[in-house]
CSV table of C-alpha atoms and ligand atoms in Angstrom, one decimal:
chain,number,residue,atom,x,y,z
A,28,MET,CA,5.5,7.6,-2.6
A,29,ARG,CA,5.8,3.9,-1.9
A,30,LYS,CA,4.3,3.0,1.5
A,31,PRO,CA,6.4,0.4,3.2
A,32,LEU,CA,5.0,-3.1,3.5
A,33,ILE,CA,6.1,-5.3,6.4
A,34,SER,CA,4.9,-8.9,5.9
A,35,GLY,CA,5.1,-11.7,8.5
A,36,ASN,CA,5.5,-15.1,6.9
A,37,TRP,CA,4.8,-17.6,9.6
A,38,LYS,CA,5.7,-20.5,7.4
A,39,MET,CA,4.6,-23.8,9.1
A,40,ASN,CA,4.3,-22.4,12.6
A,41,HIS,CA,1.4,-21.5,15.0
A,42,ASN,CA,-1.8,-23.5,15.0
A,43,HIS,CA,-5.0,-21.5,14.8
A,44,PHE,CA,-5.3,-20.9,18.6
A,45,GLU,CA,-1.7,-19.6,18.7
A,46,ALA,CA,-2.5,-17.5,15.6
A,47,ILE,CA,-5.4,-15.8,17.3
A,48,GLN,CA,-3.4,-15.1,20.4
A,49,THR,CA,-0.5,-13.7,18.4
A,50,VAL,CA,-2.7,-11.4,16.3
A,51,GLN,CA,-4.6,-10.2,19.4
A,52,LYS,CA,-1.3,-9.4,21.2
A,53,LEU,CA,0.0,-7.6,18.1
A,54,ALA,CA,-3.1,-5.5,18.0
A,55,TYR,CA,-2.3,-4.1,21.4
A,56,LEU,CA,1.2,-3.2,20.3
A,57,VAL,CA,0.7,-1.9,16.7
A,58,GLY,CA,-2.4,0.2,16.3
A,59,LYS,CA,-4.1,2.3,13.7
A,60,HIS,CA,-1.6,5.1,14.2
A,61,GLU,CA,1.4,3.0,13.2
A,62,LEU,CA,-0.5,1.5,10.2
A,63,GLU,CA,-0.9,5.0,8.7
A,64,ALA,CA,2.9,4.9,7.9
A,65,THR,CA,3.4,1.3,7.2
A,66,ASP,CA,1.2,-1.5,5.7
A,67,VAL,CA,1.4,-4.8,7.6
A,68,SER,CA,0.4,-8.2,6.2
A,69,ILE,CA,0.2,-11.4,8.1
A,70,HIS,CA,0.7,-14.8,6.3
A,71,PRO,CA,-0.4,-17.6,8.5
A,72,PRO,CA,-0.7,-21.3,7.5
A,73,PHE,CA,-3.8,-22.1,5.5
A,74,THR,CA,-5.5,-23.7,8.5
A,75,ASP,CA,-5.3,-20.4,10.4
A,76,ILE,CA,-6.5,-18.0,7.8
A,77,ARG,CA,-10.1,-18.1,8.6
A,78,SER,CA,-9.4,-17.6,12.3
A,79,VAL,CA,-7.1,-14.7,11.7
A,80,GLN,CA,-9.6,-13.2,9.2
A,81,THR,CA,-12.3,-13.3,12.0
A,82,VAL,CA,-10.0,-11.5,14.5
A,83,ILE,CA,-9.0,-8.8,11.9
A,84,ASP,CA,-12.6,-8.2,10.9
A,85,SER,CA,-14.3,-8.3,14.3
A,86,ASP,CA,-11.8,-6.1,15.9
A,87,LYS,CA,-11.4,-3.9,12.8
A,88,LEU,CA,-7.7,-4.3,12.8
A,89,GLY,CA,-5.8,-2.6,10.0
A,90,TYR,CA,-3.7,-5.6,9.1
A,91,ALA,CA,-3.9,-7.2,5.7
A,92,LEU,CA,-4.5,-10.9,5.5
A,93,GLY,CA,-1.9,-12.8,3.5
A,94,ALA,CA,-1.3,-16.4,2.3
A,95,GLN,CA,2.0,-18.2,1.7
A,96,HIS,CA,1.1,-19.9,-1.5
A,97,CYS,CA,-1.7,-20.9,-3.8
A,98,HIS,CA,-2.4,-22.9,-7.0
A,99,TRP,CA,-2.9,-20.9,-10.2
A,100,ASP,CA,-6.1,-22.8,-11.3
A,101,GLU,CA,-9.5,-22.1,-9.8
A,102,LYS,CA,-10.4,-25.7,-9.1
A,103,GLY,CA,-9.7,-29.3,-10.1
A,104,ALA,CA,-7.8,-32.5,-9.3
A,105,PHE,CA,-4.9,-30.9,-7.4
A,106,THR,CA,-4.7,-32.8,-4.1
A,107,GLY,CA,-3.4,-30.7,-1.3
A,108,GLU,CA,-3.5,-27.4,-3.2
A,109,VAL,CA,-5.5,-24.3,-2.4
A,110,SER,CA,-7.4,-22.2,-5.0
A,111,PRO,CA,-6.9,-18.4,-5.4
A,112,VAL,CA,-10.7,-18.2,-5.4
A,113,PHE,CA,-10.8,-19.6,-1.9
A,114,LEU,CA,-8.2,-17.1,-0.7
A,115,GLN,CA,-10.0,-14.2,-2.4
A,116,LYS,CA,-13.2,-15.2,-0.7
A,117,LEU,CA,-11.5,-15.1,2.7
A,118,GLY,CA,-10.4,-11.5,2.1
A,119,VAL,CA,-6.7,-12.4,1.5
A,120,GLN,CA,-4.9,-9.4,0.0
A,121,TYR,CA,-1.3,-10.6,-0.5
A,122,VAL,CA,-0.1,-14.0,-1.6
A,123,ILE,CA,3.6,-15.0,-1.6
A,124,ALA,CA,4.7,-16.6,-4.9
A,125,GLY,CA,7.9,-18.4,-5.5
A,126,HIS,CA,9.4,-18.4,-2.0
A,127,SER,CA,12.8,-20.1,-2.1
A,128,GLU,CA,11.5,-22.9,0.3
A,129,ARG,CA,8.8,-23.7,-2.2
A,130,ARG,CA,11.2,-23.5,-5.1
A,131,GLU,CA,13.9,-25.6,-3.4
A,132,ILE,CA,11.9,-28.1,-1.4
A,133,PHE,CA,8.8,-28.5,-3.5
A,134,GLY,CA,10.2,-28.0,-6.9
A,135,GLU,CA,8.4,-24.8,-8.0
A,136,THR,CA,9.8,-23.6,-11.3
A,137,ASP,CA,9.9,-20.1,-12.8
A,138,GLU,CA,7.1,-21.1,-15.1
A,139,MET,CA,4.8,-22.2,-12.2
A,140,VAL,CA,5.7,-19.0,-10.3
A,141,ASN,CA,4.8,-17.0,-13.4
A,142,LYS,CA,1.4,-18.7,-13.6
A,143,LYS,CA,0.7,-18.0,-9.9
A,144,VAL,CA,1.6,-14.3,-10.2
A,145,ALA,CA,-0.9,-14.0,-13.1
A,146,SER,CA,-3.6,-15.9,-11.2
A,147,ILE,CA,-3.1,-14.0,-8.0
A,148,GLN,CA,-3.5,-10.7,-9.8
A,149,GLY,CA,-6.3,-12.1,-11.9
A,150,HIS,CA,-8.2,-12.7,-8.7
A,151,GLY,CA,-7.7,-9.2,-7.3
A,152,MET,CA,-4.9,-10.0,-4.9
A,153,THR,CA,-1.3,-8.8,-4.8
A,154,PRO,CA,1.5,-11.2,-5.4
A,155,ILE,CA,4.7,-11.0,-3.4
A,156,LEU,CA,7.1,-12.4,-5.9
A,157,CYS,CA,10.2,-13.8,-4.2
A,158,CYS,CA,13.7,-14.1,-5.6
A,159,GLY,CA,17.2,-14.8,-4.1
A,160,GLU,CA,20.5,-16.5,-4.6
A,161,THR,CA,22.3,-19.3,-2.8
A,162,LEU,CA,25.6,-18.7,-1.1
A,163,GLU,CA,27.4,-20.6,-3.9
A,164,GLU,CA,25.8,-18.3,-6.5
A,165,ARG,CA,26.7,-15.2,-4.5
A,166,GLU,CA,30.3,-16.4,-4.1
A,167,ALA,CA,30.5,-17.1,-7.8
A,168,GLY,CA,29.4,-13.5,-8.6
A,169,ALA,CA,26.0,-14.8,-10.0
A,170,THR,CA,23.7,-13.0,-7.6
A,171,GLU,CA,22.2,-10.6,-10.1
A,172,SER,CA,21.9,-13.0,-13.0
A,173,LYS,CA,20.0,-15.4,-10.7
A,174,VAL,CA,17.7,-12.8,-9.1
A,175,LEU,CA,17.0,-10.8,-12.3
A,176,GLY,CA,16.4,-14.1,-14.2
A,177,GLN,CA,13.7,-15.1,-11.6
A,178,ILE,CA,12.1,-11.6,-11.8
A,179,THR,CA,12.1,-11.5,-15.6
A,180,ALA,CA,10.5,-15.0,-15.7
A,181,GLY,CA,8.0,-14.3,-12.9
A,182,LEU,CA,6.8,-11.1,-14.6
A,183,ALA,CA,6.6,-12.3,-18.1
A,184,GLY,CA,3.3,-11.4,-19.8
A,185,ARG,CA,2.3,-8.9,-17.1
A,186,THR,CA,1.4,-5.3,-18.2
A,187,SER,CA,3.3,-2.3,-16.9
A,188,GLN,CA,0.4,-1.4,-14.7
A,189,GLN,CA,0.2,-4.8,-13.2
A,190,ILE,CA,3.9,-4.9,-12.5
A,191,GLY,CA,3.8,-1.5,-10.8
A,192,ALA,CA,1.1,-2.8,-8.5
A,193,LEU,CA,2.9,-5.9,-7.2
A,194,VAL,CA,5.5,-6.6,-4.6
A,195,ILE,CA,8.9,-8.2,-5.1
A,196,ALA,CA,10.8,-9.7,-2.2
A,197,TYR,CA,14.5,-10.1,-2.4
A,198,GLU,CA,15.5,-12.9,0.0
A,199,PRO,CA,19.0,-14.2,-0.3
A,200,ILE,CA,18.7,-17.9,0.6
A,201,TRP,CA,21.8,-17.9,2.8
A,202,ALA,CA,20.3,-15.2,5.0
A,203,ILE,CA,17.0,-17.0,5.6
A,204,GLY,CA,16.6,-18.4,9.1
A,205,THR,CA,20.4,-18.2,9.7
A,206,GLY,CA,20.6,-15.1,11.8
A,207,ARG,CA,22.9,-13.8,9.1
A,208,SER,CA,21.2,-10.9,7.4
A,209,ALA,CA,22.6,-9.2,4.2
A,210,THR,CA,24.2,-5.9,5.1
A,211,SER,CA,22.0,-3.0,4.2
A,212,ASP,CA,24.4,-2.0,1.5
A,213,ASP,CA,24.4,-5.4,-0.1
A,214,ALA,CA,20.6,-5.6,0.1
A,215,GLN,CA,20.3,-2.1,-1.4
A,216,GLN,CA,22.6,-3.0,-4.3
A,217,VAL,CA,20.4,-6.0,-5.3
A,218,CYS,CA,17.1,-4.2,-4.7
A,219,ALA,CA,18.4,-1.3,-6.9
A,220,ALA,CA,19.3,-3.8,-9.6
A,221,ILE,CA,15.8,-5.3,-9.4
A,222,ARG,CA,14.3,-1.8,-9.8
A,223,VAL,CA,16.4,-1.2,-12.9
A,224,CYS,CA,15.3,-4.5,-14.3
A,225,VAL,CA,11.7,-3.6,-13.7
A,226,ALA,CA,12.2,-0.3,-15.5
A,227,GLU,CA,13.6,-2.2,-18.5
A,228,ILE,CA,10.7,-4.6,-18.6
A,229,ALA,CA,7.8,-2.3,-17.7
A,230,GLY,CA,9.0,1.4,-17.8
A,231,ALA,CA,9.9,4.1,-15.3
A,232,GLU,CA,6.5,4.5,-13.8
A,233,ALA,CA,6.2,0.8,-12.9
A,234,ALA,CA,9.7,0.8,-11.5
A,235,ALA,CA,8.9,3.8,-9.3
A,236,ASN,CA,5.7,2.2,-8.0
A,237,VAL,CA,6.8,-1.4,-7.4
A,238,ARG,CA,7.5,-2.2,-3.8
A,239,ILE,CA,10.6,-4.2,-3.1
A,240,GLN,CA,11.0,-6.0,0.2
A,241,TYR,CA,14.1,-7.4,1.7
A,242,GLY,CA,13.9,-10.7,3.6
A,243,GLY,CA,16.4,-12.9,5.5
A,244,SER,CA,17.0,-12.6,9.3
A,245,VAL,CA,15.2,-9.3,9.6
A,246,LYS,CA,14.8,-8.3,13.3
A,247,GLY,CA,14.0,-5.3,15.4
A,248,SER,CA,17.7,-4.6,15.6
A,249,ASN,CA,18.3,-4.3,11.8
A,250,ILE,CA,15.1,-3.2,10.2
A,251,ALA,CA,15.8,0.6,10.7
A,252,GLU,CA,19.0,0.4,8.7
A,253,LEU,CA,17.5,-1.7,6.0
A,254,ILE,CA,14.3,0.4,5.5
A,255,ALA,CA,16.5,3.6,5.3
A,256,MET,CA,17.9,2.3,2.0
A,257,PRO,CA,16.3,4.0,-1.0
A,258,ASP,CA,15.3,0.9,-2.9
A,259,ILE,CA,14.1,-1.2,0.1
A,260,ASP,CA,10.3,-0.6,0.7
A,261,GLY,CA,9.7,-3.1,3.4
A,262,ALA,CA,10.5,-6.5,4.8
A,263,LEU,CA,9.4,-10.1,4.5
A,264,VAL,CA,9.9,-11.5,8.0
A,265,GLY,CA,10.1,-15.1,8.9
A,266,GLY,CA,11.2,-16.2,12.4
A,267,ALA,CA,10.9,-12.8,14.0
A,268,SER,CA,7.3,-12.4,12.9
A,269,LEU,CA,6.2,-15.3,15.2
A,270,ASP,CA,6.7,-13.3,18.3
A,271,ALA,CA,4.2,-10.4,18.7
A,272,ASP,CA,6.7,-8.2,20.6
A,273,GLU,CA,9.5,-8.6,18.1
A,274,PHE,CA,7.2,-8.2,15.1
A,275,ALA,CA,5.7,-5.1,16.6
A,276,ARG,CA,9.1,-3.6,17.0
A,277,ILE,CA,9.8,-4.3,13.3
A,278,CYS,CA,6.5,-2.8,12.2
A,279,LYS,CA,7.1,0.3,14.3
A,280,LEU,CA,10.6,0.8,13.0
A,281,GLY,CA,9.8,-0.2,9.4
A,282,ARG,CA,8.9,3.1,8.0
B,22,LIG,P1,13.7,-15.4,8.4
B,22,LIG,O1,13.3,-14.0,8.8
B,22,LIG,O2,13.4,-16.4,9.5
B,22,LIG,O3,15.2,-15.4,8.0
B,22,LIG,O4,12.9,-15.8,7.1
B,22,LIG,C1,12.9,-15.0,6.0
B,22,LIG,C2,11.8,-15.5,5.1
B,22,LIG,O5,12.0,-16.5,4.4
B,22,LIG,C3,10.6,-14.8,5.0
B,22,LIG,O6,9.8,-15.3,3.9
């Protein structure tokens, strides 16, 4: 049985004071009981991670610490980058790899994403491998070829066991930050195609185990419908995760 994973990707929002406040407020709203049914990860900006880790550890909160990005090498002359070793040392459990904003704004290629996925797993953390099509690609009927191409490239070289242990996030680019979510049927259709693709690459067991999130304008008002779909195992939430009340609603309904 795949336990749902609800992930809050804060992107470049909340300084470390705001981060502490948000997590403390969330802790009042989403407690141990809810976390038995649903895993919740929080992905703050790098400058907040240590602060959020301290709150999670000292208050023994059941949230998983996440990061939004990392480099694949352990150290070196990579100005501005962050090592997977540093994240591991901070207790980070999930790292987003290949978010469309990193691909489109910062030029991350499938090859770079593939190296990151390998490095994240190599350092004992779980990648959340992102994929998704633009509106033009969707309208041209190219959704599956784009998404499955990104997944195939991102997973290259991974063993079946490693693939079964990771998380894939389907995030149609046209639905991110637009308030326009994919319908649950459309999201299900793509997530089912991703699972078939994983079965072809890594076998039935990996496909049965891999968790597939939907992301793109997820809110308290649409999470229940999305999570009810057979191939949607959670959500990668942007804007709505910044507000503790709204994110708490999503976490409680996301099971
Ligand atoms: P929104 O939930 O703001 O649409 O963002 C989705 C996203 O990109 C999460 O990674």
